[in-house]
Coordinates of C-alpha atoms in Angstrom, one line a residue:
Chain A
M1 CA 135.9 48.7 115.3
S2 CA 134.1 46.5 112.8
T3 CA 134.8 42.8 112.2
K4 CA 134.8 41.3 108.8
I5 CA 131.8 39.1 109.7
D6 CA 128.6 40.9 110.4
I7 CA 127.1 38.7 113.1
N8 CA 123.8 40.5 113.0
S9 CA 123.4 40.3 109.3
S10 CA 119.7 40.9 108.6
S11 CA 119.9 39.6 105.0
L12 CA 121.1 36.2 106.3
S13 CA 118.1 35.8 108.6
R14 CA 115.8 36.9 105.8
R15 CA 117.3 34.3 103.4
K16 CA 117.0 31.6 106.1
L17 CA 113.3 32.5 106.6
I18 CA 112.7 32.2 102.8
G19 CA 114.4 28.8 102.8
F20 CA 112.3 27.7 105.7
L21 CA 109.1 28.8 104.1
F22 CA 110.0 27.0 100.9
I23 CA 110.7 23.7 102.8
S24 CA 107.5 24.1 104.7
F25 CA 105.5 24.5 101.5
C26 CA 107.1 21.4 99.9
L27 CA 106.4 19.4 103.1
L28 CA 102.8 20.5 103.0
G29 CA 102.5 19.2 99.5
V30 CA 103.9 15.9 100.5
L31 CA 101.5 15.8 103.5
V32 CA 98.4 16.6 101.4
A33 CA 99.3 13.9 98.9
F34 CA 100.1 11.4 101.6
M35 CA 97.0 12.1 103.7
G36 CA 94.8 11.9 100.6
L37 CA 96.1 8.5 99.8
M38 CA 96.0 7.3 103.4
S39 CA 92.4 8.4 104.0
L40 CA 91.4 6.7 100.8
L41 CA 93.1 3.5 101.9
V42 CA 91.8 3.6 105.5
Q43 CA 88.3 4.3 104.5
V44 CA 88.3 1.5 101.9
I45 CA 89.8 -0.9 104.4
I46 CA 87.4 0.0 107.2
Q47 CA 84.4 -0.3 104.9
G48 CA 85.5 -3.4 103.1
Y49 CA 87.7 -5.6 105.3
E50 CA 84.8 -7.7 106.6
W51 CA 83.6 -8.3 103.1
V52 CA 86.9 -9.8 101.9
T53 CA 85.9 -13.4 102.3
P54 CA 86.2 -16.5 100.2
N55 CA 82.7 -15.8 99.0
L56 CA 83.8 -12.4 97.6
I57 CA 86.6 -14.1 95.6
F58 CA 85.0 -17.4 94.5
N59 CA 81.3 -16.5 94.0
Y60 CA 79.5 -15.2 91.0
P61 CA 77.6 -11.9 91.4
S62 CA 74.2 -12.2 93.0
R63 CA 71.3 -10.2 94.2
H64 CA 72.0 -11.2 97.7
P65 CA 75.0 -9.2 99.0
E66 CA 76.2 -12.0 101.4
Q67 CA 76.4 -14.4 98.5
A68 CA 77.8 -12.1 95.8
G69 CA 81.4 -12.4 94.6
L70 CA 83.5 -11.2 91.8
W71 CA 84.9 -14.6 90.6
A72 CA 83.8 -13.9 87.0
A73 CA 85.3 -10.4 87.1
L74 CA 88.5 -11.5 88.7
I75 CA 89.1 -14.2 86.1
G76 CA 87.9 -11.8 83.4
T77 CA 90.5 -9.3 84.5
L78 CA 93.3 -11.8 84.7
Y79 CA 92.3 -13.3 81.3
M80 CA 92.1 -9.9 79.7
M81 CA 95.4 -8.8 81.2
G82 CA 97.2 -11.9 79.9
L83 CA 95.9 -11.4 76.4
T84 CA 96.7 -7.7 76.5
A85 CA 100.2 -8.5 77.6
L86 CA 100.6 -11.0 74.8
I87 CA 99.5 -8.4 72.2
T88 CA 101.1 -5.3 73.7
V89 CA 104.6 -6.5 74.7
P90 CA 105.9 -7.7 71.3
V91 CA 104.2 -4.9 69.4
G92 CA 105.2 -2.1 71.8
V93 CA 108.7 -3.2 72.5
G94 CA 109.2 -3.9 68.8
A95 CA 108.0 -0.5 67.8
A96 CA 110.3 1.1 70.4
I97 CA 113.3 -0.8 69.1
Y98 CA 112.5 0.1 65.5
L99 CA 112.0 3.8 66.3
E100 CA 115.1 4.1 68.4
E101 CA 117.6 1.8 66.5
Y102 CA 116.5 1.5 62.9
A103 CA 114.2 4.3 61.8
P104 CA 115.8 7.0 59.8
K105 CA 115.5 10.5 61.3
N106 CA 113.0 12.2 59.0
W107 CA 109.7 14.0 59.2
F108 CA 107.8 10.7 59.3
T109 CA 109.5 9.4 62.4
S110 CA 109.2 12.7 64.2
F111 CA 105.5 12.8 63.3
V112 CA 105.1 9.3 64.8
E113 CA 107.1 10.4 67.8
I114 CA 105.0 13.4 68.5
N115 CA 101.8 11.4 68.1
T116 CA 102.8 8.6 70.3
S117 CA 103.2 11.1 73.1
N118 CA 99.9 12.7 72.3
L119 CA 98.1 9.4 72.2
A120 CA 99.4 8.6 75.7
G121 CA 97.3 11.5 76.9
V122 CA 94.0 10.7 75.1
P123 CA 91.1 10.0 77.6
S124 CA 90.5 6.2 77.9
I125 CA 86.8 6.4 77.0
V126 CA 87.9 7.5 73.5
Y127 CA 89.8 4.2 73.2
G128 CA 86.7 2.4 74.4
L129 CA 84.6 3.9 71.7
L130 CA 87.3 3.3 69.1
G131 CA 87.5 -0.3 70.1
L132 CA 83.7 -0.6 70.1
S133 CA 83.5 0.6 66.5
I134 CA 86.5 -1.2 65.1
F135 CA 86.7 -4.5 67.0
V136 CA 83.2 -5.1 68.2
Y137 CA 81.3 -3.9 65.1
F138 CA 83.6 -3.6 62.2
L139 CA 85.7 -6.7 62.8
K140 CA 82.7 -8.5 64.3
L141 CA 84.5 -9.7 67.3
E142 CA 81.4 -9.2 69.4
R143 CA 81.7 -8.1 73.0
S144 CA 84.4 -10.7 73.5
I145 CA 87.6 -10.8 75.7
L146 CA 89.6 -10.5 72.5
A147 CA 87.9 -7.3 71.6
G148 CA 88.5 -6.0 75.1
S149 CA 92.1 -7.0 75.1
L150 CA 92.7 -5.4 71.7
T151 CA 91.1 -2.2 72.9
M152 CA 93.2 -2.2 76.1
S153 CA 96.3 -2.8 74.0
L154 CA 95.6 0.3 72.0
L155 CA 95.2 2.2 75.2
I156 CA 98.5 1.2 76.8
L157 CA 100.6 0.9 73.6
P158 CA 101.6 4.5 73.6
V159 CA 102.7 4.4 77.2
L160 CA 104.7 1.2 76.7
I161 CA 106.4 2.6 73.5
L162 CA 107.3 5.8 75.3
T163 CA 108.8 4.0 78.4
S164 CA 110.6 1.4 76.3
R165 CA 112.1 4.1 74.0
E166 CA 113.3 6.0 77.1
A167 CA 114.9 2.8 78.4
I168 CA 116.6 2.1 75.0
K169 CA 117.7 5.7 74.8
S170 CA 119.4 5.6 78.2
V171 CA 121.8 2.9 77.0
P172 CA 125.1 4.8 76.6
K173 CA 126.2 5.4 73.0
A174 CA 129.6 4.0 74.0
H175 CA 128.2 0.5 74.4
R176 CA 126.8 0.6 70.9
E177 CA 130.1 1.8 69.5
A178 CA 132.0 -0.8 71.4
A179 CA 129.8 -3.6 70.0
F180 CA 130.0 -2.2 66.5
A181 CA 133.8 -1.9 66.7
L182 CA 133.9 -5.6 67.6
G183 CA 132.3 -6.5 64.3
G184 CA 128.7 -6.7 65.3
D185 CA 125.9 -6.0 62.8
R186 CA 123.0 -3.9 63.9
W187 CA 120.8 -6.7 65.1
Q188 CA 123.7 -8.2 67.2
V189 CA 124.4 -4.8 68.7
V190 CA 120.7 -4.4 69.6
R191 CA 120.4 -7.9 71.0
M192 CA 123.7 -8.2 72.8
A193 CA 124.6 -4.7 73.9
V194 CA 121.4 -2.6 73.9
L195 CA 118.6 -4.8 75.1
P196 CA 120.3 -6.4 78.1
T197 CA 121.0 -2.9 79.5
A198 CA 117.6 -1.5 78.6
F199 CA 115.8 -4.6 79.9
P200 CA 115.0 -3.4 83.5
G201 CA 113.6 -0.2 82.1
I202 CA 111.5 -2.0 79.5
L203 CA 110.2 -4.4 82.1
T204 CA 109.2 -1.6 84.4
G205 CA 107.4 0.0 81.5
I206 CA 105.5 -3.2 80.7
I207 CA 104.3 -3.7 84.3
L208 CA 103.4 0.0 84.7
A209 CA 101.4 -0.1 81.5
L210 CA 99.6 -3.3 82.5
S211 CA 98.8 -1.9 85.9
R212 CA 97.3 1.1 84.2
A213 CA 95.1 -1.3 82.2
I214 CA 94.0 -3.3 85.2
G215 CA 92.2 -0.3 86.8
E216 CA 90.6 1.1 83.7
A217 CA 86.8 0.9 83.7
A218 CA 85.7 3.4 81.1
P219 CA 86.9 1.6 77.9
M220 CA 85.6 -1.7 79.2
V221 CA 82.2 -0.2 79.9
A222 CA 82.1 0.6 76.2
I223 CA 83.1 -2.9 75.2
T224 CA 81.2 -5.1 77.7
A225 CA 78.1 -2.9 78.1
L226 CA 77.8 -3.6 81.8
V227 CA 76.5 -7.2 81.6
Y228 CA 75.5 -9.5 84.4
I229 CA 77.8 -12.5 83.9
T230 CA 77.7 -15.7 85.9
F231 CA 80.3 -17.7 84.1
V232 CA 84.0 -17.8 83.7
P233 CA 85.3 -17.0 80.2
V234 CA 87.0 -19.9 78.5
T235 CA 87.8 -18.9 74.9
P236 CA 88.9 -15.5 73.8
M237 CA 85.6 -15.1 72.0
D238 CA 83.5 -15.4 75.3
R239 CA 81.7 -12.5 76.9
F240 CA 83.3 -11.2 80.1
T241 CA 83.4 -8.6 82.7
V242 CA 86.3 -7.0 84.7
M243 CA 86.7 -6.0 88.3
P244 CA 86.4 -2.2 87.9
I245 CA 83.0 -2.8 86.2
Q246 CA 81.8 -5.1 88.9
I247 CA 82.9 -2.6 91.6
F248 CA 81.2 0.2 89.7
N249 CA 78.0 -1.9 89.5
W250 CA 78.0 -2.6 93.2
V251 CA 78.7 1.1 94.1
S252 CA 75.7 2.2 92.1
R253 CA 73.2 0.0 94.0
P254 CA 71.1 1.5 96.8
Q255 CA 71.7 -1.1 99.5
D256 CA 74.5 -0.3 102.0
E257 CA 75.8 -3.9 101.9
F258 CA 76.7 -3.5 98.3
R259 CA 78.9 -0.5 99.1
G260 CA 80.8 -2.7 101.5
L261 CA 81.1 -5.3 98.8
A262 CA 82.5 -2.7 96.5
A263 CA 85.1 -1.7 99.1
G264 CA 86.0 -5.3 99.4
G265 CA 86.4 -5.5 95.7
I266 CA 88.6 -2.4 95.7
I267 CA 90.8 -4.0 98.3
I268 CA 91.4 -7.0 96.1
L269 CA 92.0 -4.8 93.1
L270 CA 94.5 -2.8 95.1
I271 CA 96.3 -5.9 96.2
L272 CA 96.6 -7.1 92.6
L273 CA 97.8 -3.6 91.5
L274 CA 100.3 -3.2 94.3
S275 CA 101.7 -6.7 93.9
M276 CA 102.3 -6.0 90.2
N277 CA 104.1 -2.7 91.0
S278 CA 106.2 -4.4 93.6
I279 CA 107.2 -7.1 91.1
A280 CA 108.2 -4.2 88.8
V281 CA 110.4 -2.6 91.5
I282 CA 111.9 -5.9 92.6
L283 CA 112.8 -7.0 89.1
R284 CA 114.2 -3.5 88.2
N285 CA 116.4 -3.5 91.3
K286 CA 117.6 -7.0 90.7
Y287 CA 118.8 -6.3 87.2
Q288 CA 119.9 -2.7 87.7
V289 CA 122.4 -3.6 90.4
R290 CA 124.4 -5.5 87.8
S291 CA 124.5 -2.6 85.3
E292 CA 125.4 0.2 87.7
E293 CA 127.8 -1.4 90.1
Chain B
M1 CA 169.2 6.7 64.1
T2 CA 168.3 4.5 61.3
I3 CA 164.6 4.1 62.0
E4 CA 163.5 6.3 59.1
N5 CA 165.5 4.1 56.7
K6 CA 163.9 0.9 57.7
I7 CA 161.3 -0.2 55.1
N8 CA 158.3 -2.1 56.5
K9 CA 155.5 -3.7 54.7
V10 CA 152.5 -1.4 54.3
S11 CA 149.4 -2.6 56.2
L12 CA 147.0 0.2 55.3
K13 CA 147.3 2.5 52.3
V14 CA 145.3 5.7 52.4
K15 CA 144.7 7.3 49.0
D16 CA 143.2 10.7 48.5
L17 CA 140.8 10.3 51.4
S18 CA 138.2 13.0 52.0
V19 CA 135.4 13.0 54.5
Y20 CA 132.3 15.0 54.5
Y21 CA 129.7 15.4 57.3
G22 CA 126.8 16.6 55.2
A23 CA 128.1 19.8 53.5
F24 CA 131.0 20.2 55.9
K25 CA 134.3 18.8 54.6
A26 CA 136.1 17.4 57.6
L27 CA 139.2 15.9 56.0
E28 CA 140.7 16.7 52.6
E29 CA 142.7 14.4 50.4
I30 CA 144.7 12.5 53.0
S31 CA 147.3 10.0 51.6
M32 CA 149.5 8.0 53.9
D33 CA 151.0 4.6 54.4
I34 CA 150.5 2.8 57.7
E35 CA 153.2 0.2 58.1
E36 CA 152.9 -3.2 59.6
N37 CA 154.0 -3.8 63.2
Q38 CA 154.6 -0.1 63.7
V39 CA 153.0 2.4 66.0
T40 CA 151.7 5.3 64.0
A41 CA 150.6 8.4 66.0
L42 CA 148.2 10.9 64.7
I43 CA 148.7 14.3 66.3
G44 CA 147.3 17.8 65.9
P45 CA 145.3 20.4 67.6
S46 CA 141.6 19.8 68.6
G47 CA 139.3 19.7 65.6
C48 CA 142.0 18.8 63.1
G49 CA 140.2 15.6 62.1
K50 CA 142.6 13.1 63.6
S51 CA 139.8 11.1 65.3
T52 CA 137.7 11.3 62.1
L53 CA 140.7 9.9 60.2
L54 CA 141.1 7.1 62.8
R55 CA 137.5 6.2 62.4
C56 CA 137.9 5.8 58.7
F57 CA 140.1 2.8 59.2
N58 CA 137.3 0.7 60.6
R59 CA 134.5 2.5 58.9
M60 CA 133.0 3.7 62.2
N61 CA 132.1 6.9 60.4
D62 CA 129.5 5.0 58.5
L63 CA 127.5 5.0 61.7
F64 CA 126.9 8.7 61.5
P65 CA 124.2 9.6 59.1
N66 CA 125.1 11.9 56.2
T67 CA 128.8 11.0 56.2
K68 CA 130.3 10.8 52.8
I69 CA 133.8 9.4 52.1
E70 CA 135.8 9.8 48.9
G71 CA 139.1 8.1 48.1
Q72 CA 140.4 4.7 49.2
I73 CA 141.9 2.8 52.0
I74 CA 143.6 -0.3 50.8
Y75 CA 143.9 -3.1 53.2
D76 CA 145.1 -6.6 52.2
D77 CA 144.8 -5.6 48.5
I78 CA 141.2 -4.5 48.8
D79 CA 139.6 -1.1 49.1
I80 CA 137.7 -1.2 52.4
Y81 CA 135.3 1.4 51.0
S82 CA 134.4 -0.5 47.8
Q83 CA 130.8 -1.5 47.5
A84 CA 131.3 -5.2 47.9
I85 CA 132.8 -4.8 51.4
D86 CA 130.6 -5.0 54.5
P87 CA 132.0 -2.8 57.2
V88 CA 131.2 -5.6 59.7
L89 CA 134.0 -7.7 58.2
I90 CA 136.4 -4.8 58.4
R91 CA 135.8 -4.2 62.0
S92 CA 136.6 -7.7 63.0
K93 CA 140.0 -7.3 61.5
I94 CA 140.6 -3.8 62.6
G95 CA 139.8 -3.4 66.2
M96 CA 139.3 -0.2 68.2
V97 CA 139.7 1.1 71.7
F98 CA 138.0 4.3 72.7
Q99 CA 138.8 7.5 74.6
K100 CA 136.8 6.6 77.7
P101 CA 136.9 3.0 78.9
N102 CA 133.5 1.6 77.8
P103 CA 133.2 -2.0 79.1
F104 CA 129.7 -3.5 78.9
P105 CA 127.8 -3.9 82.2
K106 CA 128.7 -7.5 82.3
S107 CA 131.3 -9.7 83.9
I108 CA 135.0 -9.4 83.1
Y109 CA 134.8 -12.7 81.3
D110 CA 131.7 -11.9 79.3
N111 CA 133.3 -8.6 78.2
V112 CA 136.2 -10.3 76.7
A113 CA 134.1 -13.1 75.2
F114 CA 131.7 -10.6 73.7
G115 CA 133.5 -10.2 70.3
L116 CA 134.1 -13.9 70.1
K117 CA 130.3 -14.5 70.4
I118 CA 129.5 -11.9 67.9
N119 CA 131.8 -13.3 65.4
G120 CA 130.5 -16.8 65.9
F121 CA 133.7 -18.3 67.4
V122 CA 133.5 -22.0 68.0
G123 CA 136.1 -23.4 70.3
N124 CA 137.5 -23.0 73.8
Y125 CA 136.3 -19.6 75.1
D126 CA 138.2 -20.0 78.3
E127 CA 141.5 -20.3 76.5
E128 CA 140.8 -17.3 74.3
V129 CA 139.7 -15.1 77.1
E130 CA 142.8 -16.0 79.1
R131 CA 145.0 -15.3 76.1
A132 CA 143.5 -11.9 75.5
L133 CA 143.7 -10.9 79.2
I134 CA 147.4 -12.0 79.3
Q135 CA 148.1 -10.0 76.2
S136 CA 146.6 -6.9 77.7
A137 CA 148.6 -7.5 80.9
L138 CA 145.4 -7.8 83.0
W139 CA 145.3 -11.5 83.7
E140 CA 147.2 -11.5 86.9
E141 CA 144.9 -8.8 88.4
V142 CA 141.6 -10.4 87.4
K143 CA 142.2 -14.2 87.1
D144 CA 140.5 -14.9 90.4
R145 CA 137.4 -12.7 89.8
L146 CA 136.5 -13.2 86.1
N147 CA 132.8 -13.3 87.1
D148 CA 132.9 -9.9 88.8
N149 CA 131.2 -7.0 87.0
A150 CA 133.6 -5.0 84.8
F151 CA 132.6 -1.8 86.6
S152 CA 134.3 -3.1 89.8
L153 CA 137.7 -2.5 88.0
S154 CA 139.6 0.8 88.2
G155 CA 139.6 3.1 85.1
G156 CA 143.0 1.9 84.0
Q157 CA 142.0 -1.7 84.4
Q158 CA 138.8 -1.1 82.5
Q159 CA 140.8 0.4 79.6
R160 CA 143.1 -2.7 79.5
L161 CA 139.9 -4.8 79.6
C162 CA 138.7 -2.9 76.5
M163 CA 142.1 -3.7 75.0
A164 CA 141.6 -7.4 75.8
R165 CA 138.1 -7.3 74.4
A166 CA 139.5 -5.9 71.1
L167 CA 142.4 -8.4 71.1
A168 CA 140.2 -11.4 71.7
I169 CA 138.9 -11.5 68.2
R170 CA 142.5 -11.5 66.8
P171 CA 142.5 -8.4 64.7
D172 CA 145.5 -7.3 62.6
V173 CA 145.3 -3.6 63.3
I174 CA 144.3 -1.9 66.5
L175 CA 143.0 1.7 66.5
L176 CA 143.5 3.6 69.8
D177 CA 141.5 6.8 70.1
E178 CA 143.2 8.8 72.9
P179 CA 143.2 5.7 75.0
T180 CA 144.8 7.3 78.1
S181 CA 143.1 10.7 78.1
A182 CA 140.8 9.6 80.9
L183 CA 143.5 7.8 83.0
D184 CA 145.9 8.8 85.7
P185 CA 149.7 8.9 85.0
I186 CA 150.3 5.4 86.4
A187 CA 147.6 3.8 84.4
T188 CA 148.8 5.7 81.4
V189 CA 152.3 4.2 81.7
K190 CA 150.8 0.7 81.8
I191 CA 148.9 1.3 78.6
E192 CA 152.0 2.7 76.9
D193 CA 154.1 -0.3 78.0
L194 CA 151.4 -2.5 76.6
I195 CA 151.5 -0.7 73.3
N196 CA 155.2 -1.3 73.1
V197 CA 154.7 -5.0 73.6
L198 CA 151.7 -5.3 71.3
K199 CA 153.3 -3.8 68.2
K200 CA 155.3 -7.0 67.8
D201 CA 152.1 -8.7 66.7
Y202 CA 149.8 -5.9 65.6
T203 CA 149.8 -2.7 63.6
I204 CA 148.8 0.1 65.9
I205 CA 147.4 3.6 65.1
I206 CA 147.0 5.9 68.0
V207 CA 145.4 9.3 68.2
T208 CA 146.8 11.4 71.0
H209 CA 146.6 14.9 72.4
N210 CA 149.8 14.3 74.3
M211 CA 152.9 15.0 72.3
Q212 CA 155.2 13.4 74.8
Q213 CA 153.1 10.3 74.5
A214 CA 153.4 10.3 70.7
A215 CA 157.2 10.7 71.1
R216 CA 157.3 7.9 73.6
V217 CA 155.3 5.2 71.9
S218 CA 155.2 5.8 68.2
D219 CA 157.5 4.9 65.3
K220 CA 155.8 7.1 62.8
T221 CA 154.0 10.4 63.4
A222 CA 151.5 12.1 61.2
F223 CA 150.7 15.7 61.9
L224 CA 147.3 17.0 60.9
L225 CA 146.1 20.6 60.9
S226 CA 142.8 22.2 60.0
G227 CA 143.2 25.2 57.7
E228 CA 140.6 27.7 56.5
N229 CA 137.0 26.2 56.6
R230 CA 138.1 24.0 59.5
C231 CA 139.0 21.3 57.1
G232 CA 141.7 18.9 58.2
K233 CA 144.8 18.2 56.1
L234 CA 147.8 16.0 56.6
I235 CA 150.8 18.4 57.0
E236 CA 153.5 15.8 57.1
M237 CA 154.2 12.3 58.2
D238 CA 157.6 10.9 59.0
A239 CA 159.6 8.9 61.5
T240 CA 158.7 10.1 65.0
E241 CA 162.3 11.0 65.7
K242 CA 162.4 13.2 62.7
I243 CA 159.0 14.9 63.3
F244 CA 160.1 15.8 66.8
T245 CA 163.6 17.0 66.0
T246 CA 163.8 18.2 62.5
P247 CA 160.4 18.5 61.0
F248 CA 160.1 19.5 57.4
K249 CA 157.3 21.9 57.6
K250 CA 157.1 25.1 59.7
E251 CA 153.6 24.4 61.0
T252 CA 154.8 21.1 62.5
E253 CA 157.7 22.8 64.2
D254 CA 155.4 25.5 65.6
Y255 CA 153.0 22.9 66.9
I256 CA 155.5 20.6 68.6
T257 CA 157.4 23.4 70.1
G258 CA 154.1 24.6 71.6
R259 CA 153.9 27.9 69.7
F260 CA 150.2 27.1 69.3
S261 CA 148.0 24.2 70.3

């Protein structure tokens, strides 16, 4: 006598085994990534925590490790980020709005579209050399904060344009139609129906793009030429340095103390970076609750 | 019945209207009169061009690239397709409610006030919002939570909110594009009741898949059918009573008796 259900089905246990193996593999991937990140963090914190002192933050670089600090680099980074944001946000968001809402669909716009995605993948040193030849030499901006910010803007513009376009694209067509049907012209539709809904996404894009810029060393090496700077930049035409360069400089010194300093610098850079990302998450959640209730 | 003998003022006069999407001809030489303070239903099988025709009345088709329109629609003695007319002006006089409720992710109040803001309304917004919500029979349900997000409303309430949003800017004509197809039967009845009340003050054109609905709410019915080349044509238009009892054309009779759909 046979029942309809085969209790000892071998194919079922085989399928279950395959499922289990797959989950194990995925979990392993998560573990590797997590362990990598954690060991990095733990090592940096162990090496650097005793170096995170007011000296590190408020002093200028020095030959004596216990007196050395990254004040010039910290202010340089913040100054450059501010200028970069001022340049990138209007240009990037404007370009995204134009490409999504106004540009006719023809070969030119698809050409621009493909190339924006490609540009987002270009190695950052290439942007550094481009900035060096255009801004530093051709436009004679010298090795100034302005030249650095313009270079950094070029680097993050493609990323910002891409994320902003995605945010604008994700606004339902029905919202646009509704606004048009109420007698809105295109600008009103964009301003009142599209941008408010796309705003959290655009904001996330801005902060993620800027947090990419904050950690970039390669293009800044090309622009600043690894100088030893013991002053805080005041005008956009002043020379400057940034934190990744200062850290790089310390790492490459032979004394052990400087390696500790570098770790301390990394901790501060990470704090800056993580707080920017947290702001992005908080702002996004705050505005998204309203649009997806 | 004497409905078919009643002569109403013509609100919108369609003359030899053809619509092309690129090389594809979607509608061919439609001519019809839409009467004032009447409900006109556009019926026909899927793909017959009834939504395309509806979108001609407020020039929504202009938003699709490569759309070409021939012929005229006369509204208030002007051809809305003449060069001098900006579609933006037309749309503030001829409002539209869509198939799926599409409120903005804003508060109930801001949704209704949206069109007023766009059209630069100066005056008492609270009064206008209240009036529009009363007209769309939603006021009693939302008056205590005007600042809640529109998405907290049910589907039927959202659709009535969209009606209120369209009514707030005081249009003459309201276009309804299958307004109940995404709603449950109870919400549908509420919208139909609303249409019956609104026609006192507005001219209404409704596209519907549901023939019972056309029979229930409309005074005039136009039957469209796509022939060879999938190009939509107006088969006939008459008083709803007549279309549903003694249609003139055989195609109409076949369609309303369900011989094809």
